[in-house]
mmCIF file of C-alpha atoms in Angstrom:
data_model
loop_
_atom_site.group_PDB
_atom_site.id
_atom_site.type_symbol
_atom_site.label_atom_id
_atom_site.label_comp_id
_atom_site.label_asym_id
_atom_site.label_seq_id
_atom_site.Cartn_x
_atom_site.Cartn_y
_atom_site.Cartn_z
ATOM 1 C CA TYR A 110 -1.209 26.098 -29.617
ATOM 2 C CA GLU A 111 1.511 28.578 -30.586
ATOM 3 C CA ILE A 112 3.306 28.151 -33.905
ATOM 4 C CA GLN A 113 6.453 30.110 -34.757
ATOM 5 C CA VAL A 114 8.085 30.440 -38.179
ATOM 6 C CA ASP A 115 11.459 32.122 -38.680
ATOM 7 C CA ASN A 116 14.285 32.474 -41.192
ATOM 8 C CA THR A 117 16.895 31.180 -38.713
ATOM 9 C CA SER A 118 17.128 27.782 -37.072
ATOM 10 C CA THR A 119 17.310 29.421 -33.621
ATOM 11 C CA ILE A 120 13.785 30.863 -34.153
ATOM 12 C CA SER A 121 13.954 34.178 -32.334
ATOM 13 C CA ALA A 122 11.933 37.394 -32.500
ATOM 14 C CA PRO A 123 11.053 39.099 -34.726
ATOM 15 C CA PHE A 124 9.410 36.029 -36.266
ATOM 16 C CA VAL A 125 8.414 35.607 -39.898
ATOM 17 C CA ALA A 126 5.092 34.330 -38.530
ATOM 18 C CA ASN A 127 3.760 33.752 -35.022
ATOM 19 C CA GLN A 128 0.193 32.596 -34.387
ATOM 20 C CA ILE A 129 -1.936 31.375 -31.460
ATOM 21 C CA LEU A 130 -4.582 28.798 -32.483
ATOM 22 C CA ASN A 131 -7.144 26.564 -30.809
ATOM 23 C CA VAL A 132 -6.758 23.750 -33.361
ATOM 24 C CA SER A 133 -3.729 21.581 -34.143
ATOM 25 C CA GLN A 134 -3.062 22.991 -37.614
ATOM 26 C CA ALA A 135 -2.346 26.340 -39.243
ATOM 27 C CA SER A 136 -2.525 27.723 -42.782
ATOM 28 C CA ILE A 137 -0.056 30.569 -43.266
ATOM 29 C CA GLY A 138 0.210 32.448 -46.553
ATOM 30 C CA GLY A 139 2.628 35.056 -47.824
ATOM 31 C CA LEU A 140 5.794 33.338 -46.586
ATOM 32 C CA PRO A 141 9.043 34.329 -48.384
ATOM 33 C CA ALA A 142 10.550 31.906 -50.890
ATOM 34 C CA GLN A 143 13.566 30.917 -48.794
ATOM 35 C CA GLN A 144 14.613 28.386 -46.200
ATOM 36 C CA LEU A 145 12.446 28.693 -43.094
ATOM 37 C CA TRP A 146 12.143 26.840 -39.799
ATOM 38 C CA TRP A 147 9.029 26.160 -37.708
ATOM 39 C CA ARG A 148 8.115 24.797 -34.294
ATOM 40 C CA VAL A 149 4.976 24.529 -32.144
ATOM 41 C CA ARG A 150 3.988 24.198 -28.502
ATOM 42 C CA ALA A 151 0.760 23.620 -26.570
ATOM 43 C CA ARG A 152 -0.864 25.730 -23.849
ATOM 44 C CA ASN A 153 -3.184 24.406 -21.147
ATOM 45 C CA ALA A 154 -6.379 25.965 -19.767
ATOM 46 C CA SER A 155 -4.383 27.823 -17.120
ATOM 47 C CA GLY A 156 -2.399 29.643 -19.808
ATOM 48 C CA VAL A 157 0.826 27.698 -19.163
ATOM 49 C CA PHE A 158 2.849 26.711 -22.236
ATOM 50 C CA GLY A 159 4.538 23.352 -22.622
ATOM 51 C CA PRO A 160 7.908 22.775 -24.343
ATOM 52 C CA PHE A 161 8.416 23.485 -28.035
ATOM 53 C CA SER A 162 8.521 20.682 -30.556
ATOM 54 C CA SER A 163 11.668 19.970 -32.549
ATOM 55 C CA THR A 164 12.501 22.539 -35.228
ATOM 56 C CA PHE A 165 11.667 21.615 -38.846
ATOM 57 C CA LEU A 166 13.120 23.076 -42.042
ATOM 58 C CA PHE A 167 11.022 23.854 -45.129
ATOM 59 C CA THR A 168 11.125 26.123 -48.183
ATOM 60 C CA PRO A 169 7.974 27.771 -49.612
ATOM 61 C CA ALA A 170 7.585 27.848 -53.374
ATOM 62 C CA SER A 171 8.370 31.161 -55.043
ATOM 63 C CA GLY A 172 5.540 33.550 -55.804
ATOM 64 C CA THR A 173 4.188 36.921 -54.822
ATOM 65 C CA THR A 174 1.179 37.264 -52.540
ATOM 66 C CA THR A 175 -0.614 40.591 -52.384
ATOM 67 C CA PRO A 176 -1.666 41.228 -48.804
ATOM 68 C CA THR A 177 -5.176 42.315 -47.876
ATOM 69 C CA LEU A 178 -6.616 43.351 -44.546
ATOM 70 C CA SER A 179 -7.428 40.328 -42.405
ATOM 71 C CA THR A 180 -8.709 41.740 -39.090
ATOM 72 C CA VAL A 181 -8.881 44.713 -36.792
ATOM 73 C CA ALA A 182 -9.077 43.805 -33.104
ATOM 74 C CA LEU A 183 -9.406 45.793 -29.870
ATOM 75 C CA SER A 184 -8.112 44.911 -26.413
ATOM 76 C CA PRO A 185 -9.923 45.396 -24.169
ATOM 77 C CA THR A 186 -13.252 45.628 -25.987
ATOM 78 C CA SER A 187 -14.907 47.473 -23.078
ATOM 79 C CA VAL A 188 -13.427 50.423 -21.177
ATOM 80 C CA VAL A 189 -14.476 53.182 -18.796
ATOM 81 C CA GLY A 190 -14.533 56.573 -20.501
ATOM 82 C CA GLY A 191 -11.093 58.175 -20.238
ATOM 83 C CA ALA A 192 -9.255 54.839 -20.511
ATOM 84 C CA THR A 193 -7.382 53.583 -23.579
ATOM 85 C CA SER A 194 -7.852 50.456 -25.671
ATOM 86 C CA THR A 195 -5.197 49.017 -27.987
ATOM 87 C CA GLY A 196 -6.139 48.235 -31.563
ATOM 88 C CA THR A 197 -4.310 45.802 -33.827
ATOM 89 C CA VAL A 198 -4.601 45.643 -37.623
ATOM 90 C CA THR A 199 -3.428 42.435 -39.305
ATOM 91 C CA LEU A 200 -2.740 41.625 -42.964
ATOM 92 C CA THR A 201 -3.149 38.270 -44.694
ATOM 93 C CA ALA A 202 0.521 38.403 -45.788
ATOM 94 C CA PRO A 203 3.615 40.483 -45.010
ATOM 95 C CA ALA A 204 3.426 44.123 -46.027
ATOM 96 C CA PRO A 205 5.188 44.945 -49.313
ATOM 97 C CA THR A 206 8.302 47.070 -49.761
ATOM 98 C CA GLY A 207 7.550 50.508 -48.381
ATOM 99 C CA GLY A 208 5.050 49.103 -45.881
ATOM 100 C CA ALA A 209 1.259 49.324 -45.748
ATOM 101 C CA VAL A 210 -0.855 52.223 -44.504
ATOM 102 C CA VAL A 211 -4.198 51.150 -43.034
ATOM 103 C CA THR A 212 -6.822 53.906 -42.823
ATOM 104 C CA LEU A 213 -8.733 54.145 -39.530
ATOM 105 C CA SER A 214 -11.991 55.780 -38.452
ATOM 106 C CA SER A 215 -14.418 55.712 -35.510
ATOM 107 C CA SER A 216 -18.199 55.996 -35.642
ATOM 108 C CA ASN A 217 -18.451 57.754 -32.275
ATOM 109 C CA ALA A 218 -16.641 60.788 -30.863
ATOM 110 C CA ALA A 219 -16.446 58.990 -27.507
ATOM 111 C CA ALA A 220 -13.634 56.892 -29.024
ATOM 112 C CA THR A 221 -10.871 58.529 -31.069
ATOM 113 C CA VAL A 222 -8.428 56.725 -33.371
ATOM 114 C CA PRO A 223 -5.470 58.028 -35.414
ATOM 115 C CA ALA A 224 -6.031 58.632 -39.121
ATOM 116 C CA SER A 225 -3.984 55.577 -40.016
ATOM 117 C CA ALA A 226 -1.741 52.770 -38.771
ATOM 118 C CA SER A 227 1.490 51.909 -40.614
ATOM 119 C CA ILE A 228 2.611 48.295 -40.990
ATOM 120 C CA SER A 229 6.333 47.996 -41.703
ATOM 121 C CA ALA A 230 7.578 46.170 -44.787
ATOM 122 C CA GLY A 231 7.711 42.428 -44.118
ATOM 123 C CA ALA A 232 5.498 42.704 -41.019
ATOM 124 C CA THR A 233 1.903 41.529 -40.853
ATOM 125 C CA SER A 234 0.457 43.738 -38.104
ATOM 126 C CA ALA A 235 0.647 47.055 -36.283
ATOM 127 C CA THR A 236 -0.989 48.496 -33.180
ATOM 128 C CA PHE A 237 -2.659 51.813 -32.513
ATOM 129 C CA ALA A 238 -4.241 53.546 -29.521
ATOM 130 C CA VAL A 239 -7.956 54.175 -29.120
ATOM 131 C CA THR A 240 -8.508 57.038 -26.678
ATOM 132 C CA THR A 241 -11.896 57.560 -25.042
ATOM 133 C CA SER A 242 -13.625 60.427 -23.262
ATOM 134 C CA ALA A 243 -15.765 60.472 -20.127
ATOM 135 C CA ILE A 244 -19.459 59.778 -20.731
ATOM 136 C CA THR A 245 -22.612 59.507 -18.662
ATOM 137 C CA THR A 246 -24.213 56.486 -20.368
ATOM 138 C CA SER A 247 -22.752 53.412 -22.034
ATOM 139 C CA THR A 248 -22.179 53.762 -25.765
ATOM 140 C CA SER A 249 -20.588 51.780 -28.584
ATOM 141 C CA ALA A 250 -18.056 52.941 -31.148
ATOM 142 C CA ILE A 251 -17.349 51.003 -34.344
ATOM 143 C CA VAL A 252 -13.704 51.234 -35.375
ATOM 144 C CA THR A 253 -13.215 50.688 -39.112
ATOM 145 C CA ALA A 254 -9.896 49.798 -40.736
ATOM 146 C CA THR A 255 -9.440 49.904 -44.531
ATOM 147 C CA TYR A 256 -6.569 48.734 -46.714
ATOM 148 C CA SER A 257 -6.420 47.979 -50.426
ATOM 149 C CA GLY A 258 -10.198 48.233 -50.784
ATOM 150 C CA VAL A 259 -10.947 45.832 -47.910
ATOM 151 C CA SER A 260 -12.556 47.058 -44.663
ATOM 152 C CA GLN A 261 -12.850 45.318 -41.301
ATOM 153 C CA THR A 262 -14.574 46.535 -38.143
ATOM 154 C CA ALA A 263 -14.406 46.059 -34.374
ATOM 155 C CA THR A 264 -16.696 47.419 -31.661
ATOM 156 C CA LEU A 265 -15.566 49.192 -28.500
ATOM 157 C CA THR A 266 -17.976 49.677 -25.592
ATOM 158 C CA VAL A 267 -17.346 52.852 -23.588
ATOM 159 C CA ASN A 268 -18.851 52.850 -20.098
ATOM 160 C CA PRO A 269 -19.433 55.650 -17.586
ATOM 161 C CA ALA A 270 -17.225 55.737 -14.522
ATOM 162 C CA SER A 271 -18.515 53.502 -11.769
ATOM 163 C CA SER A 272 -19.986 55.215 -8.747
ATOM 164 C CA GLY A 273 -18.738 52.405 -6.530
ATOM 165 C CA ALA A 274 -17.176 48.958 -6.484
ATOM 166 C CA LEU A 275 -18.599 46.385 -8.861
ATOM 167 C CA PRO A 276 -21.025 43.927 -7.266
ATOM 168 C CA ALA A 277 -20.114 40.304 -6.679
ATOM 169 C CA PRO A 278 -20.933 37.884 -9.516
ATOM 170 C CA SER A 279 -23.541 35.202 -8.900
ATOM 171 C CA GLN A 280 -22.017 31.720 -8.910
ATOM 172 C CA VAL A 281 -23.787 29.428 -11.369
ATOM 173 C CA SER A 282 -21.815 26.176 -11.305
ATOM 174 C CA PRO A 283 -20.589 23.951 -9.866
ATOM 175 C CA ALA A 284 -23.332 23.729 -7.275
ATOM 176 C CA ALA A 285 -22.517 23.773 -3.584
ATOM 177 C CA ASP A 286 -20.953 20.493 -2.405
ATOM 178 C CA ALA A 287 -20.684 19.127 -5.953
ATOM 179 C CA ARG A 288 -18.348 16.156 -6.327
ATOM 180 C CA PHE A 289 -15.955 15.404 -9.175
ATOM 181 C CA ASN A 290 -13.592 12.596 -10.076
ATOM 182 C CA SER A 291 -9.858 13.163 -10.150
ATOM 183 C CA GLY A 292 -8.784 14.416 -13.573
ATOM 184 C CA GLN A 293 -12.326 15.404 -14.547
ATOM 185 C CA THR A 294 -12.684 18.776 -16.253
ATOM 186 C CA ILE A 295 -14.562 21.153 -13.952
ATOM 187 C CA VAL A 296 -16.212 24.212 -15.494
ATOM 188 C CA PHE A 297 -16.664 27.170 -13.147
ATOM 189 C CA ASP A 298 -19.381 29.530 -14.364
ATOM 190 C CA TRP A 299 -20.766 32.781 -12.979
ATOM 191 C CA SER A 300 -22.967 35.702 -14.053
ATOM 192 C CA ASP A 301 -21.670 38.617 -16.121
ATOM 193 C CA VAL A 302 -21.182 41.866 -14.197
ATOM 194 C CA SER A 303 -21.920 45.138 -16.003
ATOM 195 C CA GLY A 304 -18.767 47.250 -16.240
ATOM 196 C CA ALA A 305 -16.401 44.309 -15.763
ATOM 197 C CA THR A 306 -13.498 43.871 -18.162
ATOM 198 C CA THR A 307 -11.939 40.859 -16.413
ATOM 199 C CA TYR A 308 -12.667 38.485 -13.541
ATOM 200 C CA THR A 309 -10.466 36.942 -10.860
ATOM 201 C CA ILE A 310 -11.248 33.393 -9.745
ATOM 202 C CA GLN A 311 -9.648 31.783 -6.716
ATOM 203 C CA ILE A 312 -9.754 28.123 -5.698
ATOM 204 C CA ASP A 313 -8.331 26.976 -2.366
ATOM 205 C CA ASP A 314 -8.455 24.052 0.041
ATOM 206 C CA GLN A 315 -9.251 26.533 2.834
ATOM 207 C CA ASP A 316 -12.343 28.736 2.979
ATOM 208 C CA THR A 317 -10.104 31.656 4.005
ATOM 209 C CA PHE A 318 -8.395 31.609 0.569
ATOM 210 C CA SER A 319 -5.093 32.395 2.305
ATOM 211 C CA SER A 320 -2.992 30.508 -0.267
ATOM 212 C CA PRO A 321 -5.090 29.809 -3.372
ATOM 213 C CA THR A 322 -4.321 26.787 -5.519
ATOM 214 C CA VAL A 323 -5.757 28.788 -8.425
ATOM 215 C CA ASP A 324 -5.596 32.595 -8.620
ATOM 216 C CA GLN A 325 -6.457 33.313 -12.253
ATOM 217 C CA THR A 326 -7.539 36.389 -14.229
ATOM 218 C CA VAL A 327 -9.911 35.628 -17.123
ATOM 219 C CA SER A 328 -11.775 37.803 -19.613
ATOM 220 C CA ALA A 329 -14.916 35.637 -19.817
ATOM 221 C CA SER A 330 -17.287 34.661 -17.008
ATOM 222 C CA THR A 331 -16.107 31.050 -17.010
ATOM 223 C CA TYR A 332 -12.995 29.037 -16.162
ATOM 224 C CA SER A 333 -12.204 25.342 -16.549
ATOM 225 C CA THR A 334 -9.508 23.047 -15.202
ATOM 226 C CA SER A 335 -8.835 19.323 -14.853
ATOM 227 C CA THR A 336 -5.719 19.513 -12.655
ATOM 228 C CA LEU A 337 -7.119 20.200 -9.195
ATOM 229 C CA PRO A 338 -5.862 18.002 -6.322
ATOM 230 C CA VAL A 339 -7.987 15.345 -4.678
ATOM 231 C CA THR A 340 -9.433 17.188 -1.691
ATOM 232 C CA ARG A 341 -12.327 19.344 -0.499
ATOM 233 C CA MET A 342 -12.056 22.859 -1.940
ATOM 234 C CA TRP A 343 -13.790 26.257 -2.138
ATOM 235 C CA TRP A 344 -14.064 28.723 -5.016
ATOM 236 C CA ARG A 345 -14.956 32.399 -5.314
ATOM 237 C CA VAL A 346 -14.857 35.065 -8.010
ATOM 238 C CA ARG A 347 -14.914 38.846 -8.363
ATOM 239 C CA ALA A 348 -15.174 41.346 -11.220
ATOM 240 C CA VAL A 349 -12.544 43.938 -12.165
ATOM 241 C CA ASP A 350 -13.408 47.142 -14.022
ATOM 242 C CA ALA A 351 -11.488 48.888 -16.834
ATOM 243 C CA SER A 352 -9.479 50.977 -14.368
ATOM 244 C CA GLY A 353 -8.266 47.815 -12.613
ATOM 245 C CA ALA A 354 -10.430 48.311 -9.525
ATOM 246 C CA PRO A 355 -11.682 44.971 -8.129
ATOM 247 C CA GLY A 356 -15.284 44.475 -7.066
ATOM 248 C CA ALA A 357 -16.715 42.468 -4.210
ATOM 249 C CA TRP A 358 -15.943 38.769 -3.870
ATOM 250 C CA SER A 359 -18.692 36.226 -4.212
ATOM 251 C CA SER A 360 -19.152 33.869 -1.299
ATOM 252 C CA GLY A 361 -16.870 30.842 -1.091
ATOM 253 C CA ARG A 362 -18.656 27.774 -2.493
ATOM 254 C CA ARG A 363 -17.513 24.302 -1.445
ATOM 255 C CA PHE A 364 -16.930 21.330 -3.759
ATOM 256 C CA GLU A 365 -14.869 18.149 -3.681
ATOM 257 C CA VAL A 366 -12.498 16.273 -5.976
ATOM 258 C CA ARG A 367 -12.165 12.610 -5.056
#
């Protein structure tokens, strides 16, 4: 679900609050003591959002909330040396007047971060770049963010440049010629590939995959859907490295929805 909170009834960016959640409720602190509006919408397993709900008006009680550091996150969490990852620091409440300066550090010279990230007054987050250098063996760097006495960490894996295309993943499930009922959730699972940052899965009613029904990029080695048509189909998957270079496709495995 995506929930948006704003100080205008039109609800447009920049939002007072904007969160993505996997449960149908949200607890949001640090909202200003004024009239606010909120709305919410759902997203399916394919990443497609539905329509927003109606807009509702509410007014938080007055009070001052002192923000602390909530999280530091990296995207992607695994890169080839020489590539860049984007870090995001997030506060538990909007930054005070004058903004908030979050101190940054890295445990490994293979990944370099700026000395700090500045969050503007009234905002809850800011991004920063993590630059990496070429290496010969995989290594991990712990990025630490500190604000108001609170520290949070995130780990970045830095990999050596690949000497060739990534190998094809091994398909785990569904098994060849598996059968499913219409509307049933089908979980596609395959093996992790070292050096992969994302995977591309294709599902088609032809084993040539000339016009895939599903052509989806995912960060984990699994994908699920319950909206496939009633027909015989094939699926395949490949890994993609941090530079965006795709690896070899797996074989096409047949299954049926009936």
